[in-house]
């Protein structure tokens, strides 16, 4: 599916973005292994999170849909899942395959996880190694590096794992395995990654402590079903934040966004570039900080992104690169080698696609160097089947001189199914 994008006038008004993707996955998974019912409102009905629901159903979990984003999950307890009759297909979802591997490693049955072409290329040894250390029987294709993954569930044992990568998927896989392990599980990360699993485990009643880069889980505490209202995803909001910042005259209120400090690196980076972003009505929901964001058009200045900010803005680098393309001066993004291991090699994808718009971008091994320009030409660009590349290039196209085309734009359905409609309500200039 192709989308044609024309230059946009000011973005004005008020929007809400869909529920947080990371929190939606976790709410469904913990609901499935808790005791009693978990009611979820604001669940992200994007392809990734729906895959998690489908797989949980295949594992015997009763999931009832009561309305848009509104589900009731009847928990089966920590070891109550049942052997699936078929291979479990995660589609494009890295969070589904990695988190569920941790969960399935301690269940007493066999399962096989696979996914689309992108998933089958992504690294799985990062979970296979720690889970194997915990006693799991888990094997992957390509000498245990790639999916499909075969898991024969068995008794696990707690370990202390020093993760070589700051990855919430790795941390969460180990913690979910730790719930069914004997003894304490400790994960130590090089830099803190998003902490939604820890917050939600705490809310469900698990015995978990988190301090800085270290998380410690004591198994054995029953998880109790919860009522969860999922706030908007800052990773989805980021596309509209940057769109409003780069289109003169824009003033946009984005309501109900999760502003968990492990996720707000994008706000920090944009503010350092001179962005006018106000964080309003800060409150707490489901153990997560939530706020409304008021964003106004702002002339931006290039910056050097601090390497220790990277985990807190990793998914926002494609759209940060768009902001940098329109900033005065140079923006340096380094220490972001993980980008090469996402839905596509995002360093390559961003560099290639921004160049089509006439931006000067230099690809380096662990990031990119972008020199901003005022003259953006219209482009015919690719999403590489990657939702965040599709959305970032759409935002870029709003500032181009002429009509741009985004090929394979349906990728947005992975995390933001009504992205184009939302954009239309505030700009009115997108054509299918
Ligand atoms: C996620 C963790 C991050 C992020 C991904 C979602 C999660 O991946 O990029 O979109 O929900 O745990 P890594 O764990 O690979 O850093």
Short mmCIF file of C-alpha atoms and ligand atoms in Angstrom, two decimals:
data_model
loop_
_atom_site.label_atom_id
_atom_site.label_comp_id
_atom_site.label_asym_id
_atom_site.label_seq_id
_atom_site.Cartn_x
_atom_site.Cartn_y
_atom_site.Cartn_z
CA UNK A 1 0.00 0.00 0.00
CA UNK A 2 1.32 3.44 -1.03
CA UNK A 3 0.58 6.75 0.63
CA UNK A 4 1.03 10.07 -1.03
CA UNK A 5 1.93 12.93 1.27
CA UNK A 6 1.69 16.61 0.44
CA UNK A 7 3.31 19.48 2.32
CA UNK A 8 1.20 20.39 5.31
CA UNK A 9 -0.01 23.63 6.83
CA UNK A 10 0.19 24.08 10.62
CA UNK A 11 -0.87 21.15 12.78
CA UNK A 12 -3.46 22.46 15.18
CA UNK A 13 -5.72 20.88 17.76
CA UNK A 14 -5.73 17.97 20.12
CA UNK A 15 -5.05 14.27 19.59
CA UNK A 16 -4.63 11.06 21.54
CA UNK A 17 -2.26 8.33 20.44
CA UNK A 18 -2.89 4.57 20.84
CA UNK A 19 -1.95 2.65 23.97
CA UNK A 20 1.67 1.95 24.78
CA UNK A 21 2.95 -1.09 22.88
CA UNK A 22 5.37 -2.31 25.54
CA UNK A 23 2.81 -1.96 28.33
CA UNK A 24 0.07 -3.65 26.25
CA UNK A 25 2.22 -6.77 25.69
CA UNK A 26 3.10 -6.96 29.37
CA UNK A 27 -0.46 -6.43 30.60
CA UNK A 28 -1.66 -9.34 28.44
CA UNK A 29 1.19 -11.65 29.45
CA UNK A 30 0.99 -10.98 33.18
CA UNK A 31 -2.83 -11.15 33.03
CA UNK A 32 -2.48 -14.61 31.46
CA UNK A 33 -0.36 -16.02 34.29
CA UNK A 34 -2.01 -14.20 37.19
CA UNK A 35 -4.75 -15.54 39.42
CA UNK A 36 -8.18 -14.10 38.68
CA UNK A 37 -9.22 -11.66 36.02
CA UNK A 38 -7.28 -8.78 34.51
CA UNK A 39 -9.24 -6.04 32.82
CA UNK A 40 -7.29 -3.98 30.30
CA UNK A 41 -8.47 -0.71 28.81
CA UNK A 42 -6.57 1.17 26.13
CA UNK A 43 -4.88 -2.00 24.83
CA UNK A 44 -2.98 -1.28 21.60
CA UNK A 45 -4.77 -3.12 18.81
CA UNK A 46 -1.77 -3.00 16.50
CA UNK A 47 -0.52 -6.15 14.79
CA UNK A 48 2.29 -6.80 17.30
CA UNK A 49 0.15 -6.78 20.44
CA UNK A 50 -2.65 -8.71 18.73
CA UNK A 51 -0.08 -11.44 18.00
CA UNK A 52 0.61 -11.67 21.72
CA UNK A 53 -3.13 -12.09 22.40
CA UNK A 54 -3.51 -14.75 19.68
CA UNK A 55 -0.57 -16.72 21.07
CA UNK A 56 -1.85 -16.49 24.63
CA UNK A 57 -5.19 -17.88 23.39
CA UNK A 58 -3.32 -20.73 21.70
CA UNK A 59 -1.75 -21.41 25.11
CA UNK A 60 -5.18 -21.92 26.63
CA UNK A 61 -5.84 -18.43 28.02
CA UNK A 62 -9.40 -17.11 27.92
CA UNK A 63 -9.45 -13.59 26.48
CA UNK A 64 -12.70 -11.72 26.04
CA UNK A 65 -12.96 -8.54 24.00
CA UNK A 66 -15.56 -6.16 25.41
CA UNK A 67 -14.97 -3.17 23.13
CA UNK A 68 -12.18 -1.30 21.33
CA UNK A 69 -9.00 -1.83 23.35
CA UNK A 70 -11.04 -3.32 26.21
CA UNK A 71 -10.25 -6.91 27.16
CA UNK A 72 -10.77 -9.23 30.10
CA UNK A 73 -8.18 -11.95 30.53
CA UNK A 74 -8.78 -14.89 32.84
CA UNK A 75 -5.43 -15.80 34.36
CA UNK A 76 -4.31 -19.43 34.49
CA UNK A 77 -1.72 -19.06 37.22
CA UNK A 78 2.06 -19.28 36.89
CA UNK A 79 2.24 -22.80 35.43
CA UNK A 80 -1.26 -23.15 34.00
CA UNK A 81 -0.64 -22.58 30.29
CA UNK A 82 -1.28 -25.55 28.00
CA UNK A 83 0.72 -26.94 25.09
CA UNK A 84 -0.20 -25.21 21.81
CA UNK A 85 -1.39 -27.41 18.95
CA UNK A 86 0.67 -25.57 16.37
CA UNK A 87 3.70 -23.38 15.81
CA UNK A 88 3.30 -19.93 17.42
CA UNK A 89 3.69 -17.10 14.91
CA UNK A 90 4.75 -13.73 16.36
CA UNK A 91 4.61 -11.92 12.99
CA UNK A 92 6.90 -8.87 13.19
CA UNK A 93 6.96 -8.66 16.99
CA UNK A 94 10.33 -8.88 18.74
CA UNK A 95 8.73 -8.21 22.11
CA UNK A 96 6.34 -11.15 21.66
CA UNK A 97 9.00 -13.68 20.71
CA UNK A 98 11.54 -12.65 23.34
CA UNK A 99 9.17 -12.21 26.28
CA UNK A 100 7.20 -15.36 25.52
CA UNK A 101 10.43 -17.40 25.20
CA UNK A 102 11.16 -16.51 28.80
CA UNK A 103 7.67 -17.46 29.86
CA UNK A 104 7.52 -20.72 27.88
CA UNK A 105 10.95 -21.91 29.03
CA UNK A 106 9.49 -22.70 32.46
CA UNK A 107 6.17 -24.26 31.34
CA UNK A 108 6.07 -28.08 31.19
CA UNK A 109 5.45 -28.52 27.47
CA UNK A 110 6.99 -28.01 24.07
CA UNK A 111 6.49 -24.97 21.90
CA UNK A 112 7.91 -23.53 18.70
CA UNK A 113 8.03 -19.79 18.05
CA UNK A 114 8.57 -18.21 14.67
CA UNK A 115 7.81 -14.98 12.84
CA UNK A 116 8.08 -13.04 9.60
CA UNK A 117 11.21 -12.53 7.45
CA UNK A 118 12.39 -9.67 9.68
CA UNK A 119 11.95 -11.59 12.94
CA UNK A 120 13.79 -14.61 11.57
CA UNK A 121 16.83 -12.40 10.92
CA UNK A 122 16.89 -10.73 14.34
CA UNK A 123 19.29 -11.94 17.06
CA UNK A 124 17.88 -14.49 19.48
CA UNK A 125 21.12 -15.62 21.15
CA UNK A 126 20.65 -12.66 23.49
CA UNK A 127 17.78 -14.56 25.14
CA UNK A 128 18.94 -18.11 24.39
CA UNK A 129 22.20 -17.57 26.33
CA UNK A 130 20.69 -16.35 29.63
CA UNK A 131 17.70 -18.72 29.49
CA UNK A 132 20.06 -21.65 28.89
CA UNK A 133 22.06 -20.51 31.93
CA UNK A 134 18.81 -20.75 33.89
CA UNK A 135 18.49 -24.38 32.80
CA UNK A 136 16.14 -23.86 29.85
CA UNK A 137 16.05 -26.15 26.85
CA UNK A 138 15.80 -23.66 24.00
CA UNK A 139 17.29 -24.00 20.54
CA UNK A 140 17.29 -21.82 17.47
CA UNK A 141 18.12 -22.00 13.81
CA UNK A 142 21.56 -20.94 12.60
CA UNK A 143 23.48 -22.34 15.56
CA UNK A 144 21.08 -20.89 18.15
CA UNK A 145 21.10 -17.41 16.72
CA UNK A 146 17.73 -17.12 14.96
CA UNK A 147 14.08 -18.13 15.04
CA UNK A 148 12.28 -20.48 14.67
CA UNK A 149 12.91 -21.28 18.32
CA UNK A 150 12.20 -24.68 19.84
CA UNK A 151 11.50 -24.70 23.55
CA UNK A 152 11.01 -27.75 25.76
CA UNK A 153 9.79 -26.31 29.04
CA UNK A 154 11.39 -27.55 32.23
CA UNK A 155 12.43 -26.56 35.76
CA UNK A 156 14.48 -23.34 35.75
CA UNK A 157 16.89 -21.95 38.32
CA UNK A 158 17.50 -18.33 39.25
CA UNK A 159 20.79 -16.78 38.10
CA UNK A 160 22.59 -13.46 38.28
CA UNK A 161 22.90 -12.29 34.70
CA UNK A 162 25.06 -9.38 33.56
CA UNK A 163 23.42 -8.50 30.29
CA UNK A 164 25.82 -7.28 27.60
CA UNK A 165 23.03 -5.14 26.07
CA UNK A 166 20.61 -2.61 27.56
CA UNK A 167 17.51 -4.43 26.33
CA UNK A 168 14.14 -4.52 28.04
CA UNK A 169 13.20 -7.54 25.97
CA UNK A 170 16.19 -9.50 27.28
CA UNK A 171 15.61 -8.32 30.86
CA UNK A 172 11.91 -9.15 30.65
CA UNK A 173 12.48 -12.62 29.16
CA UNK A 174 14.76 -13.43 32.11
CA UNK A 175 12.32 -12.01 34.68
CA UNK A 176 9.38 -13.94 33.22
CA UNK A 177 11.50 -17.10 33.33
CA UNK A 178 12.47 -16.16 36.87
CA UNK A 179 8.84 -16.24 37.99
CA UNK A 180 8.85 -20.03 37.52
CA UNK A 181 12.46 -20.61 38.59
CA UNK A 182 13.88 -21.93 41.86
CA UNK A 183 15.86 -19.23 43.66
CA UNK A 184 16.50 -15.56 43.06
CA UNK A 185 16.88 -14.05 39.60
CA UNK A 186 19.02 -10.93 39.21
CA UNK A 187 19.53 -8.96 36.00
CA UNK A 188 22.19 -6.26 35.74
CA UNK A 189 22.21 -4.08 32.63
CA UNK A 190 24.95 -1.83 31.19
CA UNK A 191 22.45 1.08 31.08
CA UNK A 192 18.88 1.08 32.38
CA UNK A 193 16.35 -0.04 29.76
CA UNK A 194 12.59 0.59 29.93
CA UNK A 195 11.20 -0.70 33.22
CA UNK A 196 7.56 -1.50 32.41
CA UNK A 197 7.96 -5.19 33.32
CA UNK A 198 9.30 -4.32 36.77
CA UNK A 199 6.54 -1.77 37.41
CA UNK A 200 3.82 -4.13 36.28
CA UNK A 201 5.19 -7.13 38.16
CA UNK A 202 5.18 -4.95 41.27
CA UNK A 203 1.55 -3.93 40.63
CA UNK A 204 0.57 -7.62 40.22
CA UNK A 205 2.16 -8.38 43.61
CA UNK A 206 5.46 -10.00 42.62
CA UNK A 207 8.41 -9.71 44.97
CA UNK A 208 10.69 -7.55 42.86
CA UNK A 209 13.12 -4.76 43.62
CA UNK A 210 14.71 -2.48 41.07
CA UNK A 211 17.51 -0.06 41.69
CA UNK A 212 19.45 1.64 38.92
CA UNK A 213 20.72 -1.02 36.55
CA UNK A 214 19.87 -3.99 38.81
CA UNK A 215 16.59 -5.87 39.16
CA UNK A 216 16.08 -8.67 41.67
CA UNK A 217 13.11 -11.05 41.55
CA UNK A 218 12.16 -13.56 44.26
CA UNK A 219 9.76 -16.14 42.86
CA UNK A 220 6.83 -17.73 44.65
CA UNK A 221 4.64 -14.72 45.26
CA UNK A 222 1.25 -15.19 43.55
CA UNK A 223 0.36 -12.61 40.87
CA UNK A 224 -3.10 -11.13 41.27
CA UNK A 225 -5.25 -9.97 38.35
CA UNK A 226 -5.43 -6.19 37.96
CA UNK A 227 -7.43 -3.39 36.36
CA UNK A 228 -5.07 -1.68 33.93
CA UNK A 229 -5.62 1.48 31.95
CA UNK A 230 -2.87 1.74 29.35
CA UNK A 231 -1.64 5.28 28.62
CA UNK A 232 -0.68 6.54 25.15
CA UNK A 233 2.63 5.44 23.65
CA UNK A 234 5.33 8.13 23.66
CA UNK A 235 6.93 6.30 20.72
CA UNK A 236 3.76 6.97 18.69
CA UNK A 237 3.36 10.50 20.09
CA UNK A 238 6.93 11.26 18.98
CA UNK A 239 5.90 11.37 15.31
CA UNK A 240 3.35 14.07 16.06
CA UNK A 241 5.66 15.91 18.45
CA UNK A 242 8.27 16.26 15.72
CA UNK A 243 5.65 17.04 13.05
CA UNK A 244 4.39 19.95 15.16
CA UNK A 245 7.94 21.14 15.90
CA UNK A 246 8.97 21.33 12.24
CA UNK A 247 5.81 22.79 10.65
CA UNK A 248 5.62 26.55 11.20
CA UNK A 249 2.56 27.76 13.10
CA UNK A 250 1.76 24.37 14.67
CA UNK A 251 0.31 24.05 18.15
CA UNK A 252 -0.65 20.57 19.16
CA UNK A 253 -1.87 19.03 22.41
CA UNK A 254 -1.20 15.31 22.73
CA UNK A 255 -3.20 13.93 25.62
CA UNK A 256 -2.58 10.99 27.93
CA UNK A 257 0.99 10.01 27.08
CA UNK A 258 3.13 7.70 29.22
CA UNK A 259 6.13 9.74 30.40
CA UNK A 260 8.02 6.98 32.19
CA UNK A 261 11.57 8.36 32.59
CA UNK A 262 13.07 5.30 30.88
CA UNK A 263 11.17 6.36 27.74
CA UNK A 264 11.43 10.15 27.66
CA UNK A 265 14.88 10.53 26.13
CA UNK A 266 13.19 11.90 23.01
CA UNK A 267 11.74 14.82 25.02
CA UNK A 268 15.15 15.52 26.53
CA UNK A 269 16.88 15.43 23.15
CA UNK A 270 14.28 17.63 21.44
CA UNK A 271 14.29 20.12 24.31
CA UNK A 272 18.08 20.29 24.02
CA UNK A 273 17.52 21.14 20.32
CA UNK A 274 15.30 24.07 21.37
CA UNK A 275 11.87 22.43 21.19
CA UNK A 276 8.94 24.05 23.00
CA UNK A 277 7.35 21.03 24.67
CA UNK A 278 5.38 21.50 27.87
CA UNK A 279 4.62 18.53 30.08
CA UNK A 280 1.19 19.20 31.60
CA UNK A 281 -1.06 17.55 34.23
CA UNK A 282 1.45 14.93 35.31
CA UNK A 283 -0.34 12.09 37.06
CA UNK A 284 0.02 8.35 37.66
CA UNK A 285 -1.93 5.51 36.06
CA UNK A 286 -1.28 1.79 36.45
CA UNK A 287 2.03 2.54 38.17
CA UNK A 288 3.21 4.66 35.22
CA UNK A 289 3.64 8.45 35.03
CA UNK A 290 1.27 10.00 32.48
CA UNK A 291 0.97 13.57 31.15
CA UNK A 292 -0.42 15.74 28.36
CA UNK A 293 2.16 17.23 26.00
CA UNK A 294 1.77 20.70 24.50
CA UNK A 295 4.03 21.14 21.48
CA UNK A 296 4.63 24.32 19.48
CA UNK A 297 6.57 24.90 16.29
CA UNK A 298 10.20 25.69 17.23
CA UNK A 299 13.33 26.43 15.23
CA UNK A 300 15.68 23.58 16.12
CA UNK A 301 19.43 23.40 16.60
CA UNK A 302 21.61 20.34 15.98
CA UNK A 303 22.95 18.49 19.04
CA UNK A 304 25.20 15.63 20.02
CA UNK A 305 22.97 12.97 21.52
CA UNK A 306 24.55 11.65 24.72
CA UNK A 307 25.28 7.91 24.32
CA UNK A 308 23.72 7.19 27.72
CA UNK A 309 20.40 8.63 26.49
CA UNK A 310 20.20 6.01 23.73
CA UNK A 311 18.21 3.28 25.54
CA UNK A 312 15.58 5.86 26.54
CA UNK A 313 15.04 7.00 22.94
CA UNK A 314 16.07 3.98 20.89
CA UNK A 315 12.72 3.62 19.07
CA UNK A 316 12.54 7.38 18.45
CA UNK A 317 15.80 7.70 16.52
CA UNK A 318 14.09 7.55 13.10
CA UNK A 319 11.91 10.53 13.98
CA UNK A 320 14.71 12.30 15.87
CA UNK A 321 16.70 12.05 12.63
CA UNK A 322 13.84 13.84 10.86
CA UNK A 323 13.99 16.66 13.44
CA UNK A 324 17.77 16.81 12.94
CA UNK A 325 17.28 17.06 9.16
CA UNK A 326 15.45 20.36 9.67
CA UNK A 327 17.65 21.69 12.48
CA UNK A 328 20.38 24.28 12.07
CA UNK A 329 23.81 22.66 12.17
CA UNK A 330 24.86 19.09 12.75
CA UNK A 331 23.37 16.35 14.91
CA UNK A 332 25.54 13.45 15.97
CA UNK A 333 23.93 10.18 17.05
CA UNK A 334 26.45 7.54 18.18
CA UNK A 335 26.31 4.52 20.50
CA UNK A 336 23.15 3.35 18.72
CA UNK A 337 24.44 0.15 17.08
CA UNK A 338 21.30 -1.64 18.35
CA UNK A 339 19.41 0.18 15.59
CA UNK A 340 20.92 -2.22 13.09
CA UNK A 341 19.10 -5.09 14.85
CA UNK A 342 15.58 -3.66 14.83
CA UNK A 343 12.68 -4.43 12.44
CA UNK A 344 15.14 -3.42 9.71
CA UNK A 345 18.69 -2.00 9.85
CA UNK A 346 17.42 1.43 10.84
CA UNK A 347 20.80 3.16 10.43
CA UNK A 348 20.86 2.13 6.77
CA UNK A 349 17.17 2.80 6.23
CA UNK A 350 17.23 6.29 7.76
CA UNK A 351 20.41 7.26 5.92
CA UNK A 352 19.07 6.11 2.55
CA UNK A 353 15.61 7.55 2.90
CA UNK A 354 16.62 10.94 4.31
CA UNK A 355 19.14 11.30 1.47
CA UNK A 356 16.25 11.00 -0.99
CA UNK A 357 14.77 14.16 0.59
CA UNK A 358 18.06 15.96 -0.07
CA UNK A 359 19.37 15.76 3.49
CA UNK A 360 23.08 15.27 4.09
CA UNK A 361 23.39 12.15 6.27
CA UNK A 362 26.53 10.19 6.97
CA UNK A 363 26.16 6.58 8.05
CA UNK A 364 28.59 5.47 10.78
CA UNK A 365 28.86 2.01 12.32
CA UNK A 366 26.85 2.88 15.44
CA UNK A 367 24.77 5.83 14.33
CA UNK A 368 24.63 8.75 11.94
CA UNK A 369 25.70 12.34 11.47
CA UNK A 370 23.03 14.62 10.02
CA UNK A 371 23.46 18.14 8.70
CA UNK A 372 20.16 20.00 8.67
CA UNK A 373 18.76 21.89 5.70
CA UNK A 374 15.77 24.11 4.91
CA UNK A 375 15.42 22.71 1.42
CA UNK A 376 13.66 19.39 1.52
CA UNK A 377 12.75 17.91 -1.84
CA UNK A 378 9.82 15.55 -2.34
CA UNK A 379 10.83 11.88 -2.39
CA UNK A 380 9.68 8.41 -3.33
CA UNK A 381 10.63 6.42 -0.28
CA UNK A 382 10.52 2.95 1.23
CA UNK A 383 9.47 1.77 4.66
CA UNK A 384 11.47 -1.50 4.47
CA UNK A 385 8.33 -2.97 6.07
CA UNK A 386 9.28 -1.08 9.24
CA UNK A 387 6.46 0.85 10.93
CA UNK A 388 8.69 3.51 12.43
CA UNK A 389 10.50 4.21 9.16
CA UNK A 390 7.12 4.56 7.40
CA UNK A 391 5.87 7.09 9.97
CA UNK A 392 9.14 9.03 10.21
CA UNK A 393 9.31 9.46 6.42
CA UNK A 394 5.67 10.55 6.31
CA UNK A 395 6.47 13.32 8.80
CA UNK A 396 9.51 14.30 6.75
CA UNK A 397 7.31 14.50 3.66
CA UNK A 398 5.03 17.04 5.38
CA UNK A 399 7.89 19.54 5.05
CA UNK A 400 8.98 18.62 1.51
CA UNK A 401 8.42 20.82 -1.52
CA UNK A 402 5.92 18.71 -3.47
CA UNK A 403 4.18 15.36 -3.22
CA UNK A 404 6.11 12.44 -1.73
CA UNK A 405 5.25 8.76 -1.83
CA UNK A 406 5.66 6.33 1.03
CA UNK A 407 5.80 2.77 -0.31
CA UNK A 408 4.74 -0.18 1.84
CA UNK A 409 3.02 2.23 4.20
CA UNK A 410 0.76 -0.48 5.68
CA UNK A 411 3.69 -1.25 8.01
CA UNK A 412 2.21 1.41 10.35
CA UNK A 413 -0.39 -1.18 11.41
CA UNK A 414 2.26 -2.84 13.57
CA UNK A 415 2.06 -0.11 16.22
CA UNK A 416 -0.26 2.70 15.05
CA UNK A 417 -3.12 1.46 12.87
CA UNK A 418 -4.82 4.85 12.56
CA UNK A 419 -1.65 6.89 12.07
CA UNK A 420 -2.68 8.34 8.70
CA UNK A 421 -6.23 9.11 9.87
CA UNK A 422 -4.90 10.88 12.97
CA UNK A 423 -2.58 12.94 10.81
CA UNK A 424 -5.47 13.76 8.51
CA UNK A 425 -7.57 15.13 11.37
CA UNK A 426 -4.94 17.76 12.14
CA UNK A 427 -3.46 18.44 8.70
CA UNK A 428 -6.04 17.26 6.17
CA UNK A 429 -3.40 16.71 3.51
CA UNK A 430 -2.73 13.02 3.14
CA UNK A 431 -3.99 11.09 0.12
CA UNK A 432 -4.20 7.33 -0.30
C1 LIG B 1 10.81 -3.17 23.82
C2 LIG B 1 12.16 -3.01 24.01
C3 LIG B 1 13.06 -2.39 23.03
C4 LIG B 1 12.30 -1.61 21.99
C5 LIG B 1 11.12 -2.37 21.47
C6 LIG B 1 10.15 -2.69 22.59
C7 LIG B 1 10.01 -3.81 24.86
O1 LIG B 1 13.79 -3.40 22.35
O2 LIG B 1 13.15 -1.23 20.94
O3 LIG B 1 10.42 -1.62 20.49
O4 LIG B 1 8.76 -3.70 24.84
O5 LIG B 1 10.60 -4.44 25.75
P1 LIG B 1 15.15 -4.02 22.97
O6 LIG B 1 14.82 -4.79 24.17
O7 LIG B 1 15.70 -4.88 21.85
O8 LIG B 1 16.05 -2.85 23.26
#
